[in-house]
Coordinates of C-alpha atoms and ligand atoms in Angstrom, one line a residue:
M1 CA 85.4 89.8 84.7
D2 CA 87.3 92.3 83.1
C3 CA 91.1 91.3 82.9
R4 CA 92.7 94.2 81.7
I5 CA 96.3 95.0 83.0
T6 CA 95.8 98.6 82.4
P7 CA 94.0 100.6 85.2
H8 CA 90.8 100.5 85.6
L9 CA 87.2 100.4 88.0
F10 CA 84.9 98.0 88.6
D11 CA 81.8 97.1 90.1
L12 CA 81.9 95.2 93.2
P13 CA 78.8 93.3 94.4
K14 CA 76.4 94.8 97.1
V15 CA 74.1 92.9 99.2
S16 CA 71.5 95.9 100.0
D17 CA 69.9 95.3 103.7
P18 CA 68.1 97.2 105.9
R19 CA 70.9 96.5 108.4
G20 CA 73.6 98.0 106.3
N21 CA 74.9 96.6 103.2
L22 CA 77.8 94.5 102.4
S23 CA 80.3 94.1 99.7
F24 CA 82.8 91.4 99.2
L25 CA 85.9 90.7 96.7
E26 CA 87.8 87.0 96.6
S27 CA 91.2 86.2 96.1
E28 CA 91.9 85.4 93.1
G29 CA 88.5 86.2 92.1
H30 CA 87.0 89.8 92.2
V31 CA 90.4 90.6 93.0
P32 CA 92.7 89.5 89.5
F33 CA 95.7 88.2 92.0
R34 CA 96.0 86.2 94.8
V35 CA 95.3 88.6 97.7
R36 CA 99.0 88.5 100.1
R37 CA 98.6 91.3 102.2
A38 CA 95.7 93.8 103.3
Y39 CA 96.4 97.3 104.5
W40 CA 94.2 100.5 105.6
I41 CA 94.7 104.0 105.4
Y42 CA 93.1 106.1 108.5
D43 CA 93.2 109.1 110.8
V44 CA 93.8 111.5 107.6
P45 CA 93.8 115.6 108.3
G46 CA 91.2 116.0 105.6
G47 CA 92.4 117.5 102.3
M48 CA 95.9 115.5 102.9
Y49 CA 97.6 113.8 100.3
R50 CA 99.9 110.6 99.9
D51 CA 103.0 110.9 98.2
G52 CA 103.6 109.4 94.5
H53 CA 105.3 106.4 93.9
A54 CA 105.2 103.3 92.2
F55 CA 106.0 99.6 92.1
R56 CA 107.9 97.6 90.0
T57 CA 105.9 94.2 90.5
Q58 CA 102.9 95.0 93.1
Q59 CA 99.7 94.8 91.7
E60 CA 96.5 96.5 93.8
V61 CA 93.2 97.2 94.4
I62 CA 92.1 100.5 96.1
I63 CA 88.6 100.9 97.7
A64 CA 86.6 103.9 99.7
L65 CA 85.6 101.9 103.0
S66 CA 84.8 105.7 104.0
G67 CA 84.2 109.2 103.0
S68 CA 86.6 109.7 99.9
F69 CA 89.5 110.5 98.3
D70 CA 91.3 110.9 94.7
V71 CA 93.7 108.2 93.3
V72 CA 95.9 110.2 90.9
L73 CA 97.6 108.1 87.9
N74 CA 100.4 109.2 86.0
D75 CA 102.2 107.4 83.2
G76 CA 104.3 110.5 82.0
T77 CA 101.8 111.3 79.4
G78 CA 99.5 113.3 82.0
E79 CA 97.1 112.7 85.1
V80 CA 94.3 110.7 85.1
R81 CA 92.4 111.2 88.5
H82 CA 89.6 108.7 90.4
H83 CA 87.7 110.0 92.5
M84 CA 87.1 107.2 95.3
A85 CA 83.6 107.9 96.7
R86 CA 81.7 104.5 97.1
S87 CA 82.4 101.3 98.8
Y88 CA 80.8 99.1 96.1
Y89 CA 83.8 100.0 93.6
A90 CA 87.2 99.2 92.9
L91 CA 89.9 100.5 91.2
Y92 CA 92.3 97.7 90.3
V93 CA 96.2 99.3 89.6
P94 CA 98.7 97.0 87.8
P95 CA 102.3 97.0 87.8
M96 CA 104.7 100.1 87.0
T97 CA 101.8 102.6 87.4
W98 CA 103.2 105.8 89.1
R99 CA 100.2 106.7 91.5
K100 CA 99.3 109.2 94.3
I101 CA 96.4 109.8 96.8
D102 CA 95.2 113.4 97.5
N103 CA 92.5 115.1 98.4
F104 CA 91.2 113.3 101.5
S105 CA 87.7 114.1 102.6
T106 CA 87.4 113.8 106.7
N107 CA 87.3 110.5 107.8
A108 CA 88.4 108.9 105.1
V109 CA 89.3 105.1 105.3
V110 CA 91.3 103.5 102.4
L111 CA 91.4 99.8 102.2
V112 CA 94.2 98.5 99.8
L113 CA 94.3 95.0 98.7
S114 CA 98.4 94.0 97.4
S115 CA 100.0 90.9 95.1
T116 CA 102.8 91.1 97.6
E117 CA 104.1 91.1 100.9
Y118 CA 105.2 94.7 101.9
D119 CA 109.0 94.8 100.1
P120 CA 110.8 98.5 100.0
A121 CA 112.7 97.5 97.0
D122 CA 109.5 97.3 95.0
Y123 CA 109.1 100.5 95.8
I124 CA 110.1 103.7 92.6
E125 CA 110.2 106.6 95.0
D126 CA 111.1 109.0 92.1
F127 CA 109.4 110.1 89.2
D128 CA 112.0 110.9 86.9
E129 CA 113.1 107.1 87.6
Y130 CA 110.1 106.1 86.6
L131 CA 109.5 107.3 83.4
R132 CA 112.8 105.9 82.9
L133 CA 112.3 102.5 84.2
S134 CA 108.7 102.3 82.7
S135 CA 110.0 103.1 78.8
L136 CA 112.4 99.8 78.9
T137 CA 109.7 97.7 80.6
P138 CA 107.8 95.7 78.2
S139 CA 104.1 95.4 78.1
I140 CA 102.2 92.8 80.3
T141 CA 99.9 90.4 79.0
N142 CA 96.5 90.0 80.0
S143 CA 96.1 86.3 80.3
K144 CA 97.8 85.7 83.8
N145 CA 95.9 88.3 85.2
C146 CA 92.6 86.6 84.8
P147 CA 90.9 84.9 88.0
S148 CA 91.2 81.2 88.2
A149 CA 88.4 78.8 90.5
K150 CA 90.5 78.3 94.0
D151 CA 90.4 75.2 95.6
T152 CA 89.8 76.7 98.7
D153 CA 86.2 76.1 97.9
I154 CA 83.8 74.4 100.4
K155 CA 82.0 72.0 98.4
S156 CA 79.8 70.0 101.3
P157 CA 79.6 71.1 104.8
A158 CA 82.4 70.1 107.2
P159 CA 81.6 68.4 111.0
L160 CA 81.5 71.5 113.6
P161 CA 84.2 71.9 115.8
T162 CA 84.0 72.8 119.4
A163 CA 86.1 75.6 120.4
S164 CA 86.3 78.2 124.1
V165 CA 85.2 82.0 123.5
D166 CA 88.4 81.8 125.0
D167 CA 90.2 80.9 121.4
C168 CA 89.0 84.3 120.0
Q169 CA 91.5 86.9 120.5
I170 CA 92.5 90.6 119.9
I171 CA 95.0 91.6 118.6
N172 CA 96.8 94.4 118.3
L173 CA 97.8 95.8 114.9
D174 CA 100.3 97.9 113.9
K175 CA 100.1 101.5 113.8
H176 CA 102.4 103.2 111.3
H177 CA 102.1 106.8 112.2
H178 CA 102.0 109.3 109.8
A179 CA 101.1 113.1 110.2
N180 CA 99.2 112.3 106.7
G181 CA 97.7 109.6 107.9
N182 CA 98.2 106.0 110.2
L183 CA 98.7 102.5 108.3
T184 CA 98.3 99.6 109.4
V185 CA 99.0 96.4 107.7
V186 CA 97.8 92.5 107.9
Q187 CA 99.6 89.9 105.4
N188 CA 98.9 86.4 104.9
G189 CA 100.2 84.9 108.2
D190 CA 101.6 87.8 110.0
P191 CA 99.6 88.4 112.4
I192 CA 96.3 86.8 111.6
P193 CA 97.1 82.7 111.2
F194 CA 95.9 82.4 107.8
D195 CA 95.8 83.5 104.1
I196 CA 93.2 86.4 103.0
Q197 CA 91.1 84.6 100.5
R198 CA 88.0 86.8 100.9
V199 CA 87.9 90.4 102.1
Y200 CA 84.2 91.6 102.9
Y201 CA 83.1 94.4 104.8
L202 CA 79.3 96.2 106.5
Y203 CA 78.9 99.9 105.7
D204 CA 75.5 102.1 105.5
I205 CA 74.5 100.7 109.2
P206 CA 71.4 102.2 110.7
G207 CA 73.3 103.2 114.5
G208 CA 72.1 100.6 117.0
E209 CA 71.6 97.8 114.5
S210 CA 72.6 94.2 114.9
R211 CA 73.5 91.5 112.5
G212 CA 75.2 87.8 112.1
G213 CA 73.7 85.6 113.8
H214 CA 75.5 82.4 112.8
A215 CA 78.4 80.2 113.6
H216 CA 80.9 78.6 110.6
R217 CA 82.2 75.3 110.4
Q218 CA 85.8 76.1 109.3
L219 CA 86.0 79.9 108.5
R220 CA 88.8 81.9 110.6
Q221 CA 88.0 86.1 110.6
L222 CA 90.0 89.0 111.6
L223 CA 87.3 91.7 112.2
V224 CA 87.9 95.1 112.5
A225 CA 86.2 98.2 113.3
M226 CA 87.5 100.4 110.2
S227 CA 85.6 103.1 111.6
G228 CA 83.5 103.7 114.4
S229 CA 82.4 100.9 116.7
F230 CA 80.7 97.7 117.4
D231 CA 80.2 94.8 120.0
V232 CA 80.8 91.2 118.7
V233 CA 79.2 88.7 121.0
L234 CA 80.7 85.7 121.2
D235 CA 79.0 82.1 122.1
D236 CA 80.3 79.1 122.3
G237 CA 77.4 77.1 123.4
S238 CA 78.4 77.3 127.3
R239 CA 79.7 80.4 127.4
Q240 CA 79.2 83.6 126.3
R241 CA 81.7 87.0 126.2
R242 CA 80.9 90.5 124.7
V243 CA 84.2 92.4 122.4
S244 CA 84.2 96.2 121.9
L245 CA 85.8 97.1 118.8
N246 CA 86.4 100.6 117.9
R247 CA 89.9 100.9 116.8
P248 CA 90.8 100.2 113.3
Y249 CA 94.7 98.9 114.5
Q250 CA 92.9 96.2 116.7
G251 CA 91.4 92.9 115.0
L252 CA 88.6 90.4 116.6
L253 CA 90.4 86.8 115.6
V254 CA 87.4 84.5 115.4
V255 CA 87.6 80.8 115.2
P256 CA 85.3 78.2 113.6
G257 CA 82.9 76.4 115.9
M258 CA 81.5 79.9 117.5
W259 CA 78.4 81.3 117.5
R260 CA 78.7 85.7 116.9
E261 CA 76.3 88.0 116.4
L262 CA 77.4 92.0 115.8
E263 CA 75.7 94.3 118.2
N264 CA 75.3 97.9 119.2
F265 CA 77.0 99.5 115.5
S266 CA 77.3 103.0 115.9
S267 CA 76.1 105.5 112.8
G268 CA 78.8 105.6 110.5
S269 CA 80.4 102.2 111.8
V270 CA 82.2 100.2 108.8
C271 CA 83.4 96.7 110.1
L272 CA 85.6 95.2 108.0
C273 CA 86.5 91.3 108.1
L274 CA 90.2 89.5 106.5
A275 CA 88.0 85.6 105.7
S276 CA 90.3 82.6 105.4
L277 CA 88.2 81.1 102.5
H278 CA 85.9 82.3 100.0
Y279 CA 82.3 82.6 100.6
S280 CA 79.9 78.8 101.0
E281 CA 76.9 78.7 102.5
A282 CA 78.1 75.4 103.5
D283 CA 79.9 76.6 105.9
Y284 CA 77.4 78.2 107.8
I285 CA 75.3 77.3 110.5
R286 CA 72.1 79.8 110.6
D287 CA 69.9 78.5 113.6
H288 CA 71.1 78.5 116.8
D289 CA 69.1 75.2 118.2
D290 CA 70.8 73.6 115.7
F291 CA 74.4 75.1 116.5
L292 CA 73.5 73.9 120.5
S293 CA 72.3 70.4 119.1
Q294 CA 75.8 69.9 116.9
I295 CA 77.9 71.7 119.8
Q296 CA 76.8 69.3 122.8
H297 CA 76.8 66.3 120.5
K298 CA 80.3 66.6 120.4
R299 CA 80.5 67.4 124.3
Ligands
T46_1 C1 79.9 87.4 109.1 C2 79.3 88.2 109.5 C3 80.0 89.4 111.0 C4 78.1 86.8 100.2 O1 77.5 86.8 98.7 N1 79.4 86.8 100.1 C5 80.2 87.1 101.0 O2 81.2 86.7 101.3 C6 79.0 87.1 102.2 C7 79.7 87.5 103.8 C8 77.9 87.4 102.4 N2 77.2 87.4 101.2 C9 75.7 86.9 101.0 C10 75.2 86.1 101.8 C11 73.6 86.4 102.0 O3 72.8 86.7 101.4 O4 75.0 88.4 101.5 C12 74.1 88.3 101.9 C13 74.1 88.7 103.5 O5 75.0 88.3 104.1 P1 74.8 87.7 105.8 O6 73.5 87.1 105.8 O7 75.6 86.1 105.6 O8 75.1 88.8 106.7 P2 74.9 88.6 108.2 O9 75.9 89.7 108.7 O10 74.8 87.9 108.9 O11 76.8 87.5 108.5 C14 78.3 88.6 107.4 C15 79.0 87.6 107.5 O12 78.1 86.4 106.2 C16 79.8 86.4 108.5 O13 80.7 85.5 108.2 O14 80.3 86.7 110.5 O15 78.8 89.4 108.7

C-alpha cells in the first residue's frame, strides 16, 4: 500500500466477471483516509472543464467511473496531467494541491471520495493565493495517512434481521446544476443513514445481464445508476418489489435482511454502491432456500 502524501495514481482491485467487472475501495484501507463524503460529476458536455482550486485540508481520491477526463495538478512549478480513463485505478490528491479537471469525454462520470464534509471555507479559488499559502504550509508527514484496521469489519455472522420490501426507499439526491456538468453529493449521515465504509461499482456489464442474488445480514447500501439503467428486484421472503434505477441523482437504500437481484442492465450501465461496512463474506447469505428458512424461522 502506497502511503505517500504526494499525489499519485494507484491500482484498485478488479474482480473480472462475465456478468461485468467489479472494483471496490474501503475507507481507511484502499482510501488512505476516512471517507466522509462522496460526490459525482456527470452530464458534462464533451470537451468541457471544471475550474481549478485547491483545498486547505481536504484529501480526495478521484476515479473515472465512465468515459474519461484529465486531472491537471499544478504546484506552481508546472502542470502534471493525469488522464483518467479506467475504473480500476484512482488518483490520490492531498490537501494544498491545485487541481482542475478538463478534457471530459462525452458521458464521462467522475467519482470523488473526500476526507471532509462540504465546507466552502476549505476552498482556495485563486491560484496566486494558493501559491502564497502553499509556500507557508509545512510539508505533511505520511504516517497519519497510512491505512489502519477498522473495527467495523464483521468477524462472525450476525442473525438475519426481518425487513419489509417497503423499508427500502428511493432517495432523491440533490442535483447541483452547472453548465459544465451536474454534481450530486452524499455525506455520511446525510441523506444516507450510515457512514460510507466502502464504495464498490459494477461496470463493463453486458446489456441484459443479471447479478447479485443474495441477502446481507448487517450491510446497508445505497445503489445508484451512475450511467445507463438497471432494475433491483427486492424480496423480503413474502413479497417482491421491482425498482428501476436510471438517474445518477436517485439512490435506492437497501436494508439488511433483504434478498436482492440486479437485472435488466442496459449496455454501458454503471452501478455504484455506497456501503456501510467493509467487505466480509460472513455478511452474505447466498442461498435463497437458506434465506427463506432463516426468515421463516423468525415469523
Ligand atoms: C450486492 C450486489 C448489488 C470483494 O472482494 N469486495 C467487495 O467489496 C465486493 C462487493 C465483492 N468482492 C468480491 C467477492 C466476489 O468474489 O468480488 C466478487 C464478486 O462479488 P459478488 O459475487 O458478491 O458480486 P454480486 O454482483 O453478486 O454482488 C455485489 C455485492 O457483493 C453485493 O453486496 O448487493 O453487488
